[in-house]
PDB file of C-alpha atoms in Angstrom:
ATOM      1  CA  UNK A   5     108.851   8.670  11.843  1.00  0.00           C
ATOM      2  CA  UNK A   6     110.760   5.993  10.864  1.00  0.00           C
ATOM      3  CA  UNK A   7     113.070   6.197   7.374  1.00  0.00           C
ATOM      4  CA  UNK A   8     112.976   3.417   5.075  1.00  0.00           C
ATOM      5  CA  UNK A   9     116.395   2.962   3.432  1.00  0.00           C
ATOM      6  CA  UNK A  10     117.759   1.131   0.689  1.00  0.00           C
ATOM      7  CA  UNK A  11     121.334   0.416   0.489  1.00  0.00           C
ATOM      8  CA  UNK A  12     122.709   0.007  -3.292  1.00  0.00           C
ATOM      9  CA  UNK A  13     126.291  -0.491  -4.029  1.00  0.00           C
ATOM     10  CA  UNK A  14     128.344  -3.618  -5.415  1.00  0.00           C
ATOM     11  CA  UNK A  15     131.146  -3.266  -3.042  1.00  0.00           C
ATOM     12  CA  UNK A  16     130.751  -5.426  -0.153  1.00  0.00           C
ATOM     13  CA  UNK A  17     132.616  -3.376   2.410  1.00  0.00           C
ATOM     14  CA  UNK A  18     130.791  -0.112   1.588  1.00  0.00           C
ATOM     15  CA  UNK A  19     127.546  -2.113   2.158  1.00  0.00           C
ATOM     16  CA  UNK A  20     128.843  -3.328   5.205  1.00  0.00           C
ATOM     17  CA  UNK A  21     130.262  -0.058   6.515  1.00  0.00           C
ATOM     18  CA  UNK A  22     127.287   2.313   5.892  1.00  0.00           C
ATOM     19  CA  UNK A  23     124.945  -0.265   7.006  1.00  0.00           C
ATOM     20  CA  UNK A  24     127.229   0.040  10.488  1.00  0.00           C
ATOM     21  CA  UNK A  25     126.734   3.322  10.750  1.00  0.00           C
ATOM     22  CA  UNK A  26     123.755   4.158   9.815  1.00  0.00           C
ATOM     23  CA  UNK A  27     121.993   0.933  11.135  1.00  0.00           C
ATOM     24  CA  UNK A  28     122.636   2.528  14.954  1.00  0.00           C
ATOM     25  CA  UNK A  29     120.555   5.838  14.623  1.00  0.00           C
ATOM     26  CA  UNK A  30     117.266   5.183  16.083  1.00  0.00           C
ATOM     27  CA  UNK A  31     114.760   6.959  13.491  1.00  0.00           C
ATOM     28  CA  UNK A  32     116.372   4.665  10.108  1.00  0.00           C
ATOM     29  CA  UNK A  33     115.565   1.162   9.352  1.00  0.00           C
ATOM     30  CA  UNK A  34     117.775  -0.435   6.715  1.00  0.00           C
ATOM     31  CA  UNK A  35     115.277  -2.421   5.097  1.00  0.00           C
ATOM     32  CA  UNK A  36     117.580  -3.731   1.830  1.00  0.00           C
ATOM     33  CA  UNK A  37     120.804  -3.827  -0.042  1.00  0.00           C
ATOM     34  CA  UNK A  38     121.030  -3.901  -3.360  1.00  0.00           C
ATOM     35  CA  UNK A  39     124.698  -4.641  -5.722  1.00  0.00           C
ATOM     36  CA  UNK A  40     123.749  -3.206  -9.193  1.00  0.00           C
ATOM     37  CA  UNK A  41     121.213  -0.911 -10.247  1.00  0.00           C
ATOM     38  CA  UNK A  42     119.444  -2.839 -12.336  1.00  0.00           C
ATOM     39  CA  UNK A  43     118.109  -4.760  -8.991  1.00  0.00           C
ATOM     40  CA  UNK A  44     116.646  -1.360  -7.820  1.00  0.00           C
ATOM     41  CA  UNK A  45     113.321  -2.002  -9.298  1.00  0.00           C
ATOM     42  CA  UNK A  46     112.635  -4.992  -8.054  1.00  0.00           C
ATOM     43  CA  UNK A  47     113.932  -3.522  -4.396  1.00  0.00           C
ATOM     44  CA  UNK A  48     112.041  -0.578  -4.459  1.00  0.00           C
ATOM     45  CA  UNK A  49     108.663  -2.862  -5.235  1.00  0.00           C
ATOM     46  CA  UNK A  50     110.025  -5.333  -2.720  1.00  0.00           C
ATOM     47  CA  UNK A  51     110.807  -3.234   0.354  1.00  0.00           C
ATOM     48  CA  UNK A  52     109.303   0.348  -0.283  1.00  0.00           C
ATOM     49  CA  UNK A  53     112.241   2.862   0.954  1.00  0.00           C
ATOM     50  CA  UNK A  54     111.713   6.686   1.692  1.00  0.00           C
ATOM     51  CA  UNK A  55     115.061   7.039   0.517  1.00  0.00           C
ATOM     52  CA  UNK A  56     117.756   5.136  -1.563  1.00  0.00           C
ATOM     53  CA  UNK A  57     121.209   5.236  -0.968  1.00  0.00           C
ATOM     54  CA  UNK A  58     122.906   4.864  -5.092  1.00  0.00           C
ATOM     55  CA  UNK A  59     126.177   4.495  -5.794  1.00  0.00           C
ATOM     56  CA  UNK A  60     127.388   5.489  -8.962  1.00  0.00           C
ATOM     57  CA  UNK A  61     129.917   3.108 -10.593  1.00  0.00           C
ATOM     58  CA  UNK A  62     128.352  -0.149 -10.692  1.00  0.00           C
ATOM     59  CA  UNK A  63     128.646  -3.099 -13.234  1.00  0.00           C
ATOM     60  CA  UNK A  64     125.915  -3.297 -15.081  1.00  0.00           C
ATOM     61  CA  UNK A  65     123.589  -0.729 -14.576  1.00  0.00           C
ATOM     62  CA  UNK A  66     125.246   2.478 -13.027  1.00  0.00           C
ATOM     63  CA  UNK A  67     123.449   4.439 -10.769  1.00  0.00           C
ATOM     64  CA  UNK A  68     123.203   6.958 -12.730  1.00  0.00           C
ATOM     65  CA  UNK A  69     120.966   4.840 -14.728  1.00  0.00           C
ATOM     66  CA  UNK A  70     119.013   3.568 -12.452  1.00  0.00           C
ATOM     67  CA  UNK A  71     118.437   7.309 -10.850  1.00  0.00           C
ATOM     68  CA  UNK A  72     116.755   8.501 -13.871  1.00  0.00           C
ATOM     69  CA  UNK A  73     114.485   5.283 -14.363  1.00  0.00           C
ATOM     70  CA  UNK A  74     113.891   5.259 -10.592  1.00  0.00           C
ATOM     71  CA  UNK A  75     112.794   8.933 -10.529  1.00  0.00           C
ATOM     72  CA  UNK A  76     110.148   8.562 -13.220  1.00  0.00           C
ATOM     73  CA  UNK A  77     107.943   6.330 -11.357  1.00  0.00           C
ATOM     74  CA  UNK A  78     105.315   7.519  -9.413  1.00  0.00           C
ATOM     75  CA  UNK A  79     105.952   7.912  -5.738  1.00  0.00           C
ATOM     76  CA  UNK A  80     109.254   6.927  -6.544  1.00  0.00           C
ATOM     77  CA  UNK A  81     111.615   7.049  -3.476  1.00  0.00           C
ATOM     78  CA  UNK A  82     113.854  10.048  -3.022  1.00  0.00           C
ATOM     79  CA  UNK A  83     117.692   8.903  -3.919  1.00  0.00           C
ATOM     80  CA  UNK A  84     121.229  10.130  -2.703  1.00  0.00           C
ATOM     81  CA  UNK A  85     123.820   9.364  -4.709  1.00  0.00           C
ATOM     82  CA  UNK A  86     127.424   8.295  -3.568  1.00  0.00           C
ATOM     83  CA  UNK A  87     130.497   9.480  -5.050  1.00  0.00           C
ATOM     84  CA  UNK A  88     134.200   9.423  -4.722  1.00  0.00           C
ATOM     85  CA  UNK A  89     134.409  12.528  -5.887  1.00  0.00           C
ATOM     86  CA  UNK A  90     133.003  15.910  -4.829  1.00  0.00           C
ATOM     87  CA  UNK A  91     133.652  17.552  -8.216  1.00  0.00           C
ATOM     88  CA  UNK A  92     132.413  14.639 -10.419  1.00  0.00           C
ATOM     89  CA  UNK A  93     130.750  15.500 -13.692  1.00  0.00           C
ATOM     90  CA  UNK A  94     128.430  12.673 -13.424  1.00  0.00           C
ATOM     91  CA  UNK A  95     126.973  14.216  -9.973  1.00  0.00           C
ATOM     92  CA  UNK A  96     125.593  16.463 -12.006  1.00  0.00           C
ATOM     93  CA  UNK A  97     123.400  13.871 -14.303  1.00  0.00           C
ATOM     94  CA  UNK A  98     122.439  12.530 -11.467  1.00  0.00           C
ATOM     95  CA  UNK A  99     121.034  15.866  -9.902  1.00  0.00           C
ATOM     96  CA  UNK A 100     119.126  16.429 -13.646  1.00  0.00           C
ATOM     97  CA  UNK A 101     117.677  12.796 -13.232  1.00  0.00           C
ATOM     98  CA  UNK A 102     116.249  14.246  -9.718  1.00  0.00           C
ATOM     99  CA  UNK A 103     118.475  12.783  -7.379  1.00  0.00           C
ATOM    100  CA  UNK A 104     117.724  14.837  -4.054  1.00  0.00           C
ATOM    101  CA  UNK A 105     121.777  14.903  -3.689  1.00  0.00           C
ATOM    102  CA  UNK A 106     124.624  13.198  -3.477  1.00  0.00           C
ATOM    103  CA  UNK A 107     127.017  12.703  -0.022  1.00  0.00           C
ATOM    104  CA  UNK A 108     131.019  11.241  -0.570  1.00  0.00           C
ATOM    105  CA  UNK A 109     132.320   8.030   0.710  1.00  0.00           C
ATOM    106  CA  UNK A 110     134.565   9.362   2.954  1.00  0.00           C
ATOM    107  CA  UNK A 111     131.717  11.758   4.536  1.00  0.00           C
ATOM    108  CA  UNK A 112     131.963  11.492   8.697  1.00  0.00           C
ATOM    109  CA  UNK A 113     128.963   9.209   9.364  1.00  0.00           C
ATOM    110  CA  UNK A 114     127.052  11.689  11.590  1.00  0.00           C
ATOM    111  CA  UNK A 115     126.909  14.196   8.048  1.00  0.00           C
ATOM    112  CA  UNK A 116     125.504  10.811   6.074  1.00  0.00           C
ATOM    113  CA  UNK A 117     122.819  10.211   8.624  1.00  0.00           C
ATOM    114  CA  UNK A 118     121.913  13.885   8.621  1.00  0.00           C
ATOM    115  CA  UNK A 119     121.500  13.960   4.805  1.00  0.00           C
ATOM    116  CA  UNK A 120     119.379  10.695   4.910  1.00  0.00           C
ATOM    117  CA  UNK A 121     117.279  12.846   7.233  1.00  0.00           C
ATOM    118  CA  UNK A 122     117.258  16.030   5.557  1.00  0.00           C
ATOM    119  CA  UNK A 123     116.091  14.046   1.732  1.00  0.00           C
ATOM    120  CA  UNK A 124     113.604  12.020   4.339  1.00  0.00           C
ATOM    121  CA  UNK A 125     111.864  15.224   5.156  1.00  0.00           C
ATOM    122  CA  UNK A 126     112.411  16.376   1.222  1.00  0.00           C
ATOM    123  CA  UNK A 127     115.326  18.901   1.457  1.00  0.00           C
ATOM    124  CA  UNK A 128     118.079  18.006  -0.839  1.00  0.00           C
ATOM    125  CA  UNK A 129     121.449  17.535   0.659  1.00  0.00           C
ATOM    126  CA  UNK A 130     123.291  20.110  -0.914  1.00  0.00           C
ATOM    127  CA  UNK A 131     124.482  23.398   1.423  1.00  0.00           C
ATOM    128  CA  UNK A 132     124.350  26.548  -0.486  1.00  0.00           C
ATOM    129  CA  UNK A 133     128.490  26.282  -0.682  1.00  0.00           C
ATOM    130  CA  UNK A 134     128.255  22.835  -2.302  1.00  0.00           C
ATOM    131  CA  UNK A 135     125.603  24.333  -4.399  1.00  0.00           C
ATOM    132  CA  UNK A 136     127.658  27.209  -5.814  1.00  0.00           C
ATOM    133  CA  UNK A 137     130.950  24.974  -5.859  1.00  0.00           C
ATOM    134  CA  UNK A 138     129.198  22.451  -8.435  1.00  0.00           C
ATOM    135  CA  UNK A 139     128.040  25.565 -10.423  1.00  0.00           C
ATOM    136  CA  UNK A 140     131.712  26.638 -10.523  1.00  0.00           C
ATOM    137  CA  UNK A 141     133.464  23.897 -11.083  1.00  0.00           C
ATOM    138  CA  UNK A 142     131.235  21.000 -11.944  1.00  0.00           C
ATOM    139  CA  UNK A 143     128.015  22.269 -14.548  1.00  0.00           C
ATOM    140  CA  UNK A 144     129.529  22.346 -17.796  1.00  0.00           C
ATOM    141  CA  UNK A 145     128.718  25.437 -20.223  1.00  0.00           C
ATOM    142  CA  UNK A 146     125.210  24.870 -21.382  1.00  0.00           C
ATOM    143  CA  UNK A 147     124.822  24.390 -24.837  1.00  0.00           C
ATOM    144  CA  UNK A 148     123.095  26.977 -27.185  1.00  0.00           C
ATOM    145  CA  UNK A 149     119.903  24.429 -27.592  1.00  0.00           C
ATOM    146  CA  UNK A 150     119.570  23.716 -23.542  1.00  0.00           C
ATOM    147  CA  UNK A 151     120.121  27.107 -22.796  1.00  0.00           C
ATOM    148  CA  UNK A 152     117.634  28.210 -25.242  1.00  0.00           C
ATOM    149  CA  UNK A 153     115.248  25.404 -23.284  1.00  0.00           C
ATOM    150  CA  UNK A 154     116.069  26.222 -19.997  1.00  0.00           C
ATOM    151  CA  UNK A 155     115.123  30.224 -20.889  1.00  0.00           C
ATOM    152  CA  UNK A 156     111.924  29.091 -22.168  1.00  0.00           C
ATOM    153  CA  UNK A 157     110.929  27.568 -19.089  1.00  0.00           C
ATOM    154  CA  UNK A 158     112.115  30.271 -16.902  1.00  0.00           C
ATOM    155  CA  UNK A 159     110.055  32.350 -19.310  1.00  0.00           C
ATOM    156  CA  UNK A 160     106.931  30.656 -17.452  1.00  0.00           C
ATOM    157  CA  UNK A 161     107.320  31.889 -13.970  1.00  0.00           C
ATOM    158  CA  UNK A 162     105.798  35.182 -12.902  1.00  0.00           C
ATOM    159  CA  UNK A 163     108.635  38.109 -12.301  1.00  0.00           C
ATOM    160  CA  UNK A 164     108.600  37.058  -8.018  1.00  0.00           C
ATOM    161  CA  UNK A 165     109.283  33.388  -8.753  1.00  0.00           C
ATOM    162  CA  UNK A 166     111.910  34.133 -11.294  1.00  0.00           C
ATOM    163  CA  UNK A 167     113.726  36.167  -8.465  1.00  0.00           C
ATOM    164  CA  UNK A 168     113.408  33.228  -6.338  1.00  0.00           C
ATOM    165  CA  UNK A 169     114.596  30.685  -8.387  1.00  0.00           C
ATOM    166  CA  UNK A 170     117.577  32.978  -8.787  1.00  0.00           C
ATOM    167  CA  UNK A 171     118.474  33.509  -5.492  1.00  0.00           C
ATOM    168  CA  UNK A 172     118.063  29.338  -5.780  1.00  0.00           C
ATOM    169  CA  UNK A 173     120.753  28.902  -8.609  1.00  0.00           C
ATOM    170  CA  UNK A 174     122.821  31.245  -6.330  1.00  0.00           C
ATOM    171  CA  UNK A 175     122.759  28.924  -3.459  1.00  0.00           C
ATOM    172  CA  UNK A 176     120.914  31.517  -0.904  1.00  0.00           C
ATOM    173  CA  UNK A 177     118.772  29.386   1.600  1.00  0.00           C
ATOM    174  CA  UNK A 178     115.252  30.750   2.094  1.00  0.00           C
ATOM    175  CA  UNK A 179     116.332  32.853   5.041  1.00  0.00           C
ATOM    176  CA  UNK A 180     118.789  34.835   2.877  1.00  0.00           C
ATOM    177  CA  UNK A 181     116.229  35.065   0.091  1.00  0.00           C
ATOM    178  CA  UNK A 182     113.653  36.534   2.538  1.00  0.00           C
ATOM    179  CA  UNK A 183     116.003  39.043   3.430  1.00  0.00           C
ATOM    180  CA  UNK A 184     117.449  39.562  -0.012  1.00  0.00           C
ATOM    181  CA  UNK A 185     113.652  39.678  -1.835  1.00  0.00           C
ATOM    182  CA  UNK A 186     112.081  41.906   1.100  1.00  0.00           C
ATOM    183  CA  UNK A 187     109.401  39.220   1.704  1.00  0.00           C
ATOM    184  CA  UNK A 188     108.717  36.632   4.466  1.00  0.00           C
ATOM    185  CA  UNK A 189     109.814  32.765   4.819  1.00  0.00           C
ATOM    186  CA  UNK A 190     106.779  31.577   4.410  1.00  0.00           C
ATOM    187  CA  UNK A 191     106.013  33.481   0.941  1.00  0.00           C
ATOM    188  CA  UNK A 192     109.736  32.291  -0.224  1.00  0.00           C
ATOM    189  CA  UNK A 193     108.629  28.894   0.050  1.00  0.00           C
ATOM    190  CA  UNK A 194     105.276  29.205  -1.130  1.00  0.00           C
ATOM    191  CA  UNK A 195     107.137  30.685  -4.498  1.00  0.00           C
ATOM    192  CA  UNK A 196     109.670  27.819  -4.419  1.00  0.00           C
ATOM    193  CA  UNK A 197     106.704  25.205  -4.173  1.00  0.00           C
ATOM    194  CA  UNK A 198     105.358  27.242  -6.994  1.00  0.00           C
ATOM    195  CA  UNK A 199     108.048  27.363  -9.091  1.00  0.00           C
ATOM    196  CA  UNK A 200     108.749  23.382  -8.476  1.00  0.00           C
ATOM    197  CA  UNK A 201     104.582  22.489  -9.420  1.00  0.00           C
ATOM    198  CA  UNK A 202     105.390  24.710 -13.065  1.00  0.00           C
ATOM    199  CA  UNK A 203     108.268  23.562 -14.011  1.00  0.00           C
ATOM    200  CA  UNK A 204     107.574  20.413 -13.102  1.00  0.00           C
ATOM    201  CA  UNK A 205     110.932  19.857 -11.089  1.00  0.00           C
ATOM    202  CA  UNK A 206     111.734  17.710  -8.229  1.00  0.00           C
ATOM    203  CA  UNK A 207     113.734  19.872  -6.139  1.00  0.00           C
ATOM    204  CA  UNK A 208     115.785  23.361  -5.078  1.00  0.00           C
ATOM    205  CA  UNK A 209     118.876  21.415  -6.673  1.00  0.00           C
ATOM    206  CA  UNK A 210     117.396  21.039 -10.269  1.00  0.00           C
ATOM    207  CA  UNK A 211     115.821  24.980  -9.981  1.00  0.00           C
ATOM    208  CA  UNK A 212     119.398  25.875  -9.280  1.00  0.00           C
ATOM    209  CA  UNK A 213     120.800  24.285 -12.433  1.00  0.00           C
ATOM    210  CA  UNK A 214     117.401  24.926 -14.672  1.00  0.00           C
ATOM    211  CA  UNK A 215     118.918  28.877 -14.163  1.00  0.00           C
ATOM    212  CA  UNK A 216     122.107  27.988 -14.669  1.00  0.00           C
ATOM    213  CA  UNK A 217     121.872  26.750 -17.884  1.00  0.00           C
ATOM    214  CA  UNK A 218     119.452  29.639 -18.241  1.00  0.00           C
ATOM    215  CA  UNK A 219     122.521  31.597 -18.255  1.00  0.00           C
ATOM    216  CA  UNK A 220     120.560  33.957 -15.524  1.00  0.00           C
ATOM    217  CA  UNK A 221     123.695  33.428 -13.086  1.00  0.00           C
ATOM    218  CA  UNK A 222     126.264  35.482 -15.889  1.00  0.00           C
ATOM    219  CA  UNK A 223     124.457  38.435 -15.797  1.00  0.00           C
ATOM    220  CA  UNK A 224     125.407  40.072 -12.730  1.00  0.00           C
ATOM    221  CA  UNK A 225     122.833  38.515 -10.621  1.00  0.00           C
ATOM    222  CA  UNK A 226     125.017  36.788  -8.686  1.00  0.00           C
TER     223      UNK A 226
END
């Protein structure tokens, strides 16, 4: 399978440079750049990419922007965004808005073309380490109204899936949740696929911060 990518960033050199190194890997076709995100529509219609590559700071309409009117389409493409910084509040945002991840500019280019692989065949790009890190360090405190929200949701899964999409806010992959939860792969992510259909989420990355504003990470579950 080939991956359709879209390139999105207004600095010419960063174009130019991941378009170097990820134009060489065999399986991705670089079918468009893009300088602002308020092009991305138009792109997206235009050249149909599995995957869009979003930076953040742009000039007119930040990527953060166009994320979360990009992931409200139908069939919209999945979208990594780029960051200078690996403990950037606005990551965060952009993982809410359903952004499958996000890589840094100065990531070796054999990690980049691994994560446009990984969100390709829909896992998000986060390890379980980055996972906990931006739970530490990044997700502010959730305010009493979201956290009141984000129990209420929780409130929906069965007692199994709420397990699971703990041991997902604590950044355990399925194999460690298996093992953790007594219960095959294959079950774990049957409940994860569950969990994702009723809460109507896009991915492990936005179950992990649904419980953290949940608060369901402060209570010794960790």
């Amino acid at each position: 399978m080939t991956i359709r990518l879209l390139i999105v960033d207004d600095d010419p050199l960063v174009r130019a440079g991941l378009t170097l190194m990820l134009g060489g890997a065999d399986d991705i076709d670089i079918v468009g750049e893009g300088t602002d995100g308020r092009d991305v529509p138009e792109l997206v219609a235009r050249f149909a990419p599995d995957v869009v590559l979003m930076d953040i700071r742009m000039p007119h309409v930040d990527g953060l922007t166009a994320t979360e009117r990009l992931r409200t389409r139908p069939e919209a493409p999945e979208v990594i965004v780029l960051t200078t910084f690996h403990a950037d509040e606005q990551v965060v945002r952009a993982l809410r808005a359903g952004a499958a991840g996000f890589v840094l500019k100065d990531t070796p280019p054999a990690e980049i073309v691994t994560a446009v692989r990984r969100v390709a065949s829909g896992d998000p790009v986060l390890s379980p380490a980055v996972t906990r890190q931006l739970m530490s360090h990044v997700a502010e405190r959730p305010e009493q109204s979201r956290s009141a929200t984000a129990a209420g949701r929780i409130a929906e899964l069965a007692q199994r899936e709420r397990e699971v999409a703990v041991a997902v806010g604590q950044g355990r992959s399925n194999a460690e949740i298996a093992a953790a939860l007594y219960m095959s792969v294959p079950t774990v992510k049957t409940h994860v696929s569950r969990i994702l259909a009723k809460l109507d989420l896009n991915n492990r990355v936005q179950i992990a911060l649904l419980v953290h504003d949940a608060g369901l990470l402060d209570d010794g579950q960790e």
